[in-house]
Amino acid sequence: MPMPSILLQPLRCAANEASLASASSNSDLCNRLGFQATNGGSRDICAASESSTGRCSGKVQLGDALAYCEKTFGEGARLCTIGELESGETRQTGCQYDLEYVWSSTPCRAGYMWVSLGDPSLGGPSQCREFSDRAVVRCCAGHVAGTSTSSSLRSTPSTSTNPGNTQHTTRASSSTTTKTTTTTTTPTTTT
């Protein structure tokens, strides 16, 4: 069975726009979900990693990540965008995921989604990962006016005919520069 194109990383969730319309305010939505105000500076976004029962996502594929937020926290919880992750909206929201790569809801090319560290100030750049990879989940709620998931999309298509190649695309935070690193492994035979 083919997996939905949005599955396979640890997740952080955020509220979707339909749920926002039914909530009287972002604050009401965040309170209903039990989310905390974020550390990223936006008063319109709240986030959580750990459920009220202490449950954390663990490393999951994108498909599981997509379902995790709403299933765990309720209607209005969603995966965070790469912009929300990179701006630190989900840092220090539990599960000790600040140094883990977290699934975003932002595609980087067909079959791939952006992931970012739970606290991007602690290290490496965001990465473009296959849906079948595993990452953790942090969930978001709320909406920043004037933003769009597509505005944070940075596409770096690549193809390889060598099955020994491993390819990761990385993206520096708040930058339009992408870097592709290809590592070729050559099988060795001993006789």
PDB file of C-alpha atoms in Angstrom:
ATOM      1  CA  MET A   1       0.000   0.000   0.000  1.00  0.00           C
ATOM      2  CA  PRO A   2       1.558   3.338  -1.019  1.00  0.00           C
ATOM      3  CA  MET A   3       2.147   5.749   1.811  1.00  0.00           C
ATOM      4  CA  PRO A   4       0.701   9.227   1.759  1.00  0.00           C
ATOM      5  CA  SER A   5       3.285  11.692   0.590  1.00  0.00           C
ATOM      6  CA  ILE A   6       3.404  13.330   3.992  1.00  0.00           C
ATOM      7  CA  LEU A   7       4.582  10.545   6.326  1.00  0.00           C
ATOM      8  CA  LEU A   8       7.698   9.504   8.247  1.00  0.00           C
ATOM      9  CA  GLN A   9       9.467  12.009  10.623  1.00  0.00           C
ATOM     10  CA  PRO A  10       9.176  12.828  14.359  1.00  0.00           C
ATOM     11  CA  LEU A  11       6.401  15.341  14.556  1.00  0.00           C
ATOM     12  CA  ARG A  12       5.519  18.669  16.035  1.00  0.00           C
ATOM     13  CA  CYS A  13       1.968  19.753  15.339  1.00  0.00           C
ATOM     14  CA  ALA A  14       0.099  23.008  14.664  1.00  0.00           C
ATOM     15  CA  ALA A  15      -3.558  24.026  14.243  1.00  0.00           C
ATOM     16  CA  ASN A  16      -5.074  24.065  10.764  1.00  0.00           C
ATOM     17  CA  GLU A  17      -6.888  27.082   9.327  1.00  0.00           C
ATOM     18  CA  ALA A  18     -10.353  25.445   9.400  1.00  0.00           C
ATOM     19  CA  SER A  19     -10.026  24.900  13.126  1.00  0.00           C
ATOM     20  CA  LEU A  20      -8.844  28.465  13.592  1.00  0.00           C
ATOM     21  CA  ALA A  21     -12.036  29.772  12.004  1.00  0.00           C
ATOM     22  CA  SER A  22     -14.134  27.921  14.580  1.00  0.00           C
ATOM     23  CA  ALA A  23     -12.029  29.061  17.529  1.00  0.00           C
ATOM     24  CA  SER A  24     -12.803  32.518  18.892  1.00  0.00           C
ATOM     25  CA  SER A  25      -9.089  33.252  18.984  1.00  0.00           C
ATOM     26  CA  ASN A  26      -5.706  31.565  18.752  1.00  0.00           C
ATOM     27  CA  SER A  27      -5.502  31.827  22.522  1.00  0.00           C
ATOM     28  CA  ASP A  28      -8.753  29.879  22.955  1.00  0.00           C
ATOM     29  CA  LEU A  29      -7.542  27.208  20.549  1.00  0.00           C
ATOM     30  CA  CYS A  30      -4.177  26.903  22.278  1.00  0.00           C
ATOM     31  CA  ASN A  31      -5.840  26.668  25.700  1.00  0.00           C
ATOM     32  CA  ARG A  32      -8.290  24.024  24.456  1.00  0.00           C
ATOM     33  CA  LEU A  33      -5.421  21.935  23.054  1.00  0.00           C
ATOM     34  CA  GLY A  34      -3.313  22.404  26.188  1.00  0.00           C
ATOM     35  CA  PHE A  35      -0.489  23.970  24.151  1.00  0.00           C
ATOM     36  CA  GLN A  36       1.950  26.498  25.571  1.00  0.00           C
ATOM     37  CA  ALA A  37       2.868  29.839  24.062  1.00  0.00           C
ATOM     38  CA  THR A  38       5.936  29.352  21.920  1.00  0.00           C
ATOM     39  CA  ASN A  39       9.457  30.568  22.420  1.00  0.00           C
ATOM     40  CA  GLY A  40       9.794  31.675  18.809  1.00  0.00           C
ATOM     41  CA  GLY A  41       8.382  35.132  19.236  1.00  0.00           C
ATOM     42  CA  SER A  42       5.005  34.721  17.526  1.00  0.00           C
ATOM     43  CA  ARG A  43       2.006  35.386  19.714  1.00  0.00           C
ATOM     44  CA  ASP A  44      -0.154  33.609  17.116  1.00  0.00           C
ATOM     45  CA  ILE A  45       1.509  30.190  17.369  1.00  0.00           C
ATOM     46  CA  CYS A  46       1.516  27.687  20.202  1.00  0.00           C
ATOM     47  CA  ALA A  47       3.127  24.258  20.267  1.00  0.00           C
ATOM     48  CA  ALA A  48       3.480  20.982  22.143  1.00  0.00           C
ATOM     49  CA  SER A  49       5.486  17.793  21.965  1.00  0.00           C
ATOM     50  CA  GLU A  50       4.308  15.881  25.023  1.00  0.00           C
ATOM     51  CA  SER A  51       0.677  14.928  25.614  1.00  0.00           C
ATOM     52  CA  SER A  52      -1.070  15.504  28.940  1.00  0.00           C
ATOM     53  CA  THR A  53      -0.426  11.825  29.708  1.00  0.00           C
ATOM     54  CA  GLY A  54       3.308  12.164  29.015  1.00  0.00           C
ATOM     55  CA  ARG A  55       3.184  10.531  25.580  1.00  0.00           C
ATOM     56  CA  CYS A  56       5.820  11.462  22.992  1.00  0.00           C
ATOM     57  CA  SER A  57       5.807  10.495  19.304  1.00  0.00           C
ATOM     58  CA  GLY A  58       9.185   8.790  19.138  1.00  0.00           C
ATOM     59  CA  LYS A  59      10.800   8.573  15.721  1.00  0.00           C
ATOM     60  CA  VAL A  60       8.125   7.846  13.143  1.00  0.00           C
ATOM     61  CA  GLN A  61       7.640   7.927   9.398  1.00  0.00           C
ATOM     62  CA  LEU A  62       5.784  10.838   7.843  1.00  0.00           C
ATOM     63  CA  GLY A  63       2.437   9.047   7.586  1.00  0.00           C
ATOM     64  CA  ASP A  64       2.336   8.440  11.302  1.00  0.00           C
ATOM     65  CA  ALA A  65       3.556  11.956  11.952  1.00  0.00           C
ATOM     66  CA  LEU A  66       0.693  13.460   9.980  1.00  0.00           C
ATOM     67  CA  ALA A  67      -1.898  11.642  12.072  1.00  0.00           C
ATOM     68  CA  TYR A  68      -0.149  12.110  15.419  1.00  0.00           C
ATOM     69  CA  CYS A  69      -1.014  15.733  16.226  1.00  0.00           C
ATOM     70  CA  GLU A  70      -4.778  15.583  15.776  1.00  0.00           C
ATOM     71  CA  LYS A  71      -5.020  12.071  17.232  1.00  0.00           C
ATOM     72  CA  THR A  72      -2.963  12.992  20.302  1.00  0.00           C
ATOM     73  CA  PHE A  73      -4.054  16.590  20.954  1.00  0.00           C
ATOM     74  CA  GLY A  74      -7.377  16.998  19.146  1.00  0.00           C
ATOM     75  CA  GLU A  75      -8.884  18.933  16.285  1.00  0.00           C
ATOM     76  CA  GLY A  76      -6.817  21.979  15.402  1.00  0.00           C
ATOM     77  CA  ALA A  77      -3.415  20.444  16.146  1.00  0.00           C
ATOM     78  CA  ARG A  78      -1.194  20.049  13.076  1.00  0.00           C
ATOM     79  CA  LEU A  79       2.365  19.494  11.982  1.00  0.00           C
ATOM     80  CA  CYS A  80       4.368  22.690  12.072  1.00  0.00           C
ATOM     81  CA  THR A  81       5.618  24.337   8.913  1.00  0.00           C
ATOM     82  CA  ILE A  82       9.356  24.479   8.264  1.00  0.00           C
ATOM     83  CA  GLY A  83       9.179  28.232   8.906  1.00  0.00           C
ATOM     84  CA  GLU A  84       7.665  27.661  12.358  1.00  0.00           C
ATOM     85  CA  LEU A  85      10.304  25.074  13.222  1.00  0.00           C
ATOM     86  CA  GLU A  86      13.190  27.212  11.954  1.00  0.00           C
ATOM     87  CA  SER A  87      11.979  30.245  13.905  1.00  0.00           C
ATOM     88  CA  GLY A  88      12.079  28.226  17.138  1.00  0.00           C
ATOM     89  CA  GLU A  89       8.318  28.074  17.718  1.00  0.00           C
ATOM     90  CA  THR A  90       8.578  24.504  19.048  1.00  0.00           C
ATOM     91  CA  ARG A  91      11.755  24.653  21.115  1.00  0.00           C
ATOM     92  CA  GLN A  92      11.514  23.518  24.728  1.00  0.00           C
ATOM     93  CA  THR A  93       8.041  22.021  24.271  1.00  0.00           C
ATOM     94  CA  GLY A  94       8.909  18.662  25.800  1.00  0.00           C
ATOM     95  CA  CYS A  95      10.049  15.117  25.093  1.00  0.00           C
ATOM     96  CA  GLN A  96      13.697  16.256  24.988  1.00  0.00           C
ATOM     97  CA  TYR A  97      13.327  16.764  21.217  1.00  0.00           C
ATOM     98  CA  ASP A  98      15.328  19.988  20.932  1.00  0.00           C
ATOM     99  CA  LEU A  99      18.297  18.064  19.443  1.00  0.00           C
ATOM    100  CA  GLU A 100      16.144  15.741  17.316  1.00  0.00           C
ATOM    101  CA  TYR A 101      15.043  16.295  13.732  1.00  0.00           C
ATOM    102  CA  VAL A 102      11.309  17.080  13.620  1.00  0.00           C
ATOM    103  CA  TRP A 103       8.930  16.523  10.678  1.00  0.00           C
ATOM    104  CA  SER A 104       7.435  19.628   9.096  1.00  0.00           C
ATOM    105  CA  SER A 105       4.357  19.932   6.898  1.00  0.00           C
ATOM    106  CA  THR A 106       6.445  21.574   4.168  1.00  0.00           C
ATOM    107  CA  PRO A 107       7.427  19.489   1.123  1.00  0.00           C
ATOM    108  CA  CYS A 108      10.874  20.066  -0.396  1.00  0.00           C
ATOM    109  CA  ARG A 109      10.346  17.909  -3.527  1.00  0.00           C
ATOM    110  CA  ALA A 110       8.223  14.934  -4.606  1.00  0.00           C
ATOM    111  CA  GLY A 111       8.323  12.269  -1.893  1.00  0.00           C
ATOM    112  CA  TYR A 112      10.346  14.431   0.520  1.00  0.00           C
ATOM    113  CA  MET A 113       9.587  16.794   3.412  1.00  0.00           C
ATOM    114  CA  TRP A 114      11.671  19.323   5.312  1.00  0.00           C
ATOM    115  CA  VAL A 115      12.815  18.428   8.825  1.00  0.00           C
ATOM    116  CA  SER A 116      14.482  20.764  11.317  1.00  0.00           C
ATOM    117  CA  LEU A 117      16.030  20.434  14.734  1.00  0.00           C
ATOM    118  CA  GLY A 118      13.528  20.903  17.556  1.00  0.00           C
ATOM    119  CA  ASP A 119      15.610  23.917  18.579  1.00  0.00           C
ATOM    120  CA  PRO A 120      17.380  25.157  15.446  1.00  0.00           C
ATOM    121  CA  SER A 121      19.675  27.426  17.475  1.00  0.00           C
ATOM    122  CA  LEU A 122      21.440  24.299  18.770  1.00  0.00           C
ATOM    123  CA  GLY A 123      22.921  23.048  15.547  1.00  0.00           C
ATOM    124  CA  GLY A 124      22.592  21.876  11.996  1.00  0.00           C
ATOM    125  CA  PRO A 125      20.558  23.123   9.060  1.00  0.00           C
ATOM    126  CA  SER A 126      17.150  21.845   8.030  1.00  0.00           C
ATOM    127  CA  GLN A 127      17.194  18.739   5.840  1.00  0.00           C
ATOM    128  CA  CYS A 128      15.084  17.415   2.977  1.00  0.00           C
ATOM    129  CA  ARG A 129      14.130  13.828   3.928  1.00  0.00           C
ATOM    130  CA  GLU A 130      12.239  10.981   2.281  1.00  0.00           C
ATOM    131  CA  PHE A 131       8.787  10.140   3.655  1.00  0.00           C
ATOM    132  CA  SER A 132      10.123   6.726   4.676  1.00  0.00           C
ATOM    133  CA  ASP A 133      12.792   8.256   6.933  1.00  0.00           C
ATOM    134  CA  ARG A 134      12.059   8.637  10.624  1.00  0.00           C
ATOM    135  CA  ALA A 135      11.894  11.804  12.684  1.00  0.00           C
ATOM    136  CA  VAL A 136      10.054  13.011  15.783  1.00  0.00           C
ATOM    137  CA  VAL A 137       6.870  15.063  15.922  1.00  0.00           C
ATOM    138  CA  ARG A 138       6.122  18.385  17.533  1.00  0.00           C
ATOM    139  CA  CYS A 139       2.692  19.905  16.973  1.00  0.00           C
ATOM    140  CA  CYS A 140       1.626  23.508  16.377  1.00  0.00           C
ATOM    141  CA  ALA A 141      -1.599  25.477  16.500  1.00  0.00           C
ATOM    142  CA  GLY A 142      -2.423  28.976  15.391  1.00  0.00           C
ATOM    143  CA  HIS A 143      -1.682  30.988  12.294  1.00  0.00           C
ATOM    144  CA  VAL A 144       0.733  33.756  11.455  1.00  0.00           C
ATOM    145  CA  ALA A 145      -0.995  36.246   9.143  1.00  0.00           C
ATOM    146  CA  GLY A 146       0.616  36.655   5.753  1.00  0.00           C
ATOM    147  CA  THR A 147       2.544  33.388   5.819  1.00  0.00           C
ATOM    148  CA  SER A 148       2.204  30.475   3.496  1.00  0.00           C
ATOM    149  CA  THR A 149       3.616  26.981   3.660  1.00  0.00           C
ATOM    150  CA  SER A 150       4.646  27.310   0.019  1.00  0.00           C
ATOM    151  CA  SER A 151       6.709  30.419   0.770  1.00  0.00           C
ATOM    152  CA  SER A 152       9.100  28.341   2.857  1.00  0.00           C
ATOM    153  CA  LEU A 153       9.521  25.704   0.163  1.00  0.00           C
ATOM    154  CA  ARG A 154      13.010  25.317  -1.242  1.00  0.00           C
ATOM    155  CA  SER A 155      13.207  22.674  -3.942  1.00  0.00           C
ATOM    156  CA  THR A 156      16.425  20.971  -4.943  1.00  0.00           C
ATOM    157  CA  PRO A 157      15.535  18.144  -7.319  1.00  0.00           C
ATOM    158  CA  SER A 158      18.117  15.450  -7.805  1.00  0.00           C
ATOM    159  CA  THR A 159      18.280  12.065  -9.393  1.00  0.00           C
ATOM    160  CA  SER A 160      20.781   9.310  -9.132  1.00  0.00           C
ATOM    161  CA  THR A 161      21.280   6.217 -11.206  1.00  0.00           C
ATOM    162  CA  ASN A 162      23.819   4.786  -8.771  1.00  0.00           C
ATOM    163  CA  PRO A 163      21.989   2.842  -6.052  1.00  0.00           C
ATOM    164  CA  GLY A 164      25.022   3.287  -3.771  1.00  0.00           C
ATOM    165  CA  ASN A 165      24.481   7.049  -3.598  1.00  0.00           C
ATOM    166  CA  THR A 166      22.983   8.588  -0.490  1.00  0.00           C
ATOM    167  CA  GLN A 167      21.686  12.097  -0.959  1.00  0.00           C
ATOM    168  CA  HIS A 168      20.622  14.655   1.625  1.00  0.00           C
ATOM    169  CA  THR A 169      19.624  18.190   0.797  1.00  0.00           C
ATOM    170  CA  THR A 170      20.189  20.724   3.533  1.00  0.00           C
ATOM    171  CA  ARG A 171      18.909  24.242   3.888  1.00  0.00           C
ATOM    172  CA  ALA A 172      20.416  26.953   6.015  1.00  0.00           C
ATOM    173  CA  SER A 173      17.814  28.523   8.265  1.00  0.00           C
ATOM    174  CA  SER A 174      16.308  31.765   6.903  1.00  0.00           C
ATOM    175  CA  SER A 175      18.201  31.371   3.671  1.00  0.00           C
ATOM    176  CA  THR A 176      17.355  30.523   0.100  1.00  0.00           C
ATOM    177  CA  THR A 177      20.645  28.703  -0.349  1.00  0.00           C
ATOM    178  CA  THR A 178      20.511  24.933  -0.591  1.00  0.00           C
ATOM    179  CA  LYS A 179      23.384  22.510  -0.538  1.00  0.00           C
ATOM    180  CA  THR A 180      23.320  18.966  -1.856  1.00  0.00           C
ATOM    181  CA  THR A 181      25.826  16.446  -0.618  1.00  0.00           C
ATOM    182  CA  THR A 182      26.239  13.147  -2.427  1.00  0.00           C
ATOM    183  CA  THR A 183      28.159  10.309  -0.883  1.00  0.00           C
ATOM    184  CA  THR A 184      29.032   7.399  -3.109  1.00  0.00           C
ATOM    185  CA  THR A 185      29.673   4.037  -1.539  1.00  0.00           C
ATOM    186  CA  THR A 186      31.439   1.483  -3.630  1.00  0.00           C
ATOM    187  CA  PRO A 187      30.790  -2.153  -2.729  1.00  0.00           C
ATOM    188  CA  THR A 188      33.958  -4.103  -2.053  1.00  0.00           C
ATOM    189  CA  THR A 189      34.391  -7.766  -2.652  1.00  0.00           C
ATOM    190  CA  THR A 190      36.900  -9.986  -1.019  1.00  0.00           C
ATOM    191  CA  THR A 191      38.046 -13.221  -2.512  1.00  0.00           C
TER     192      THR A 191
END
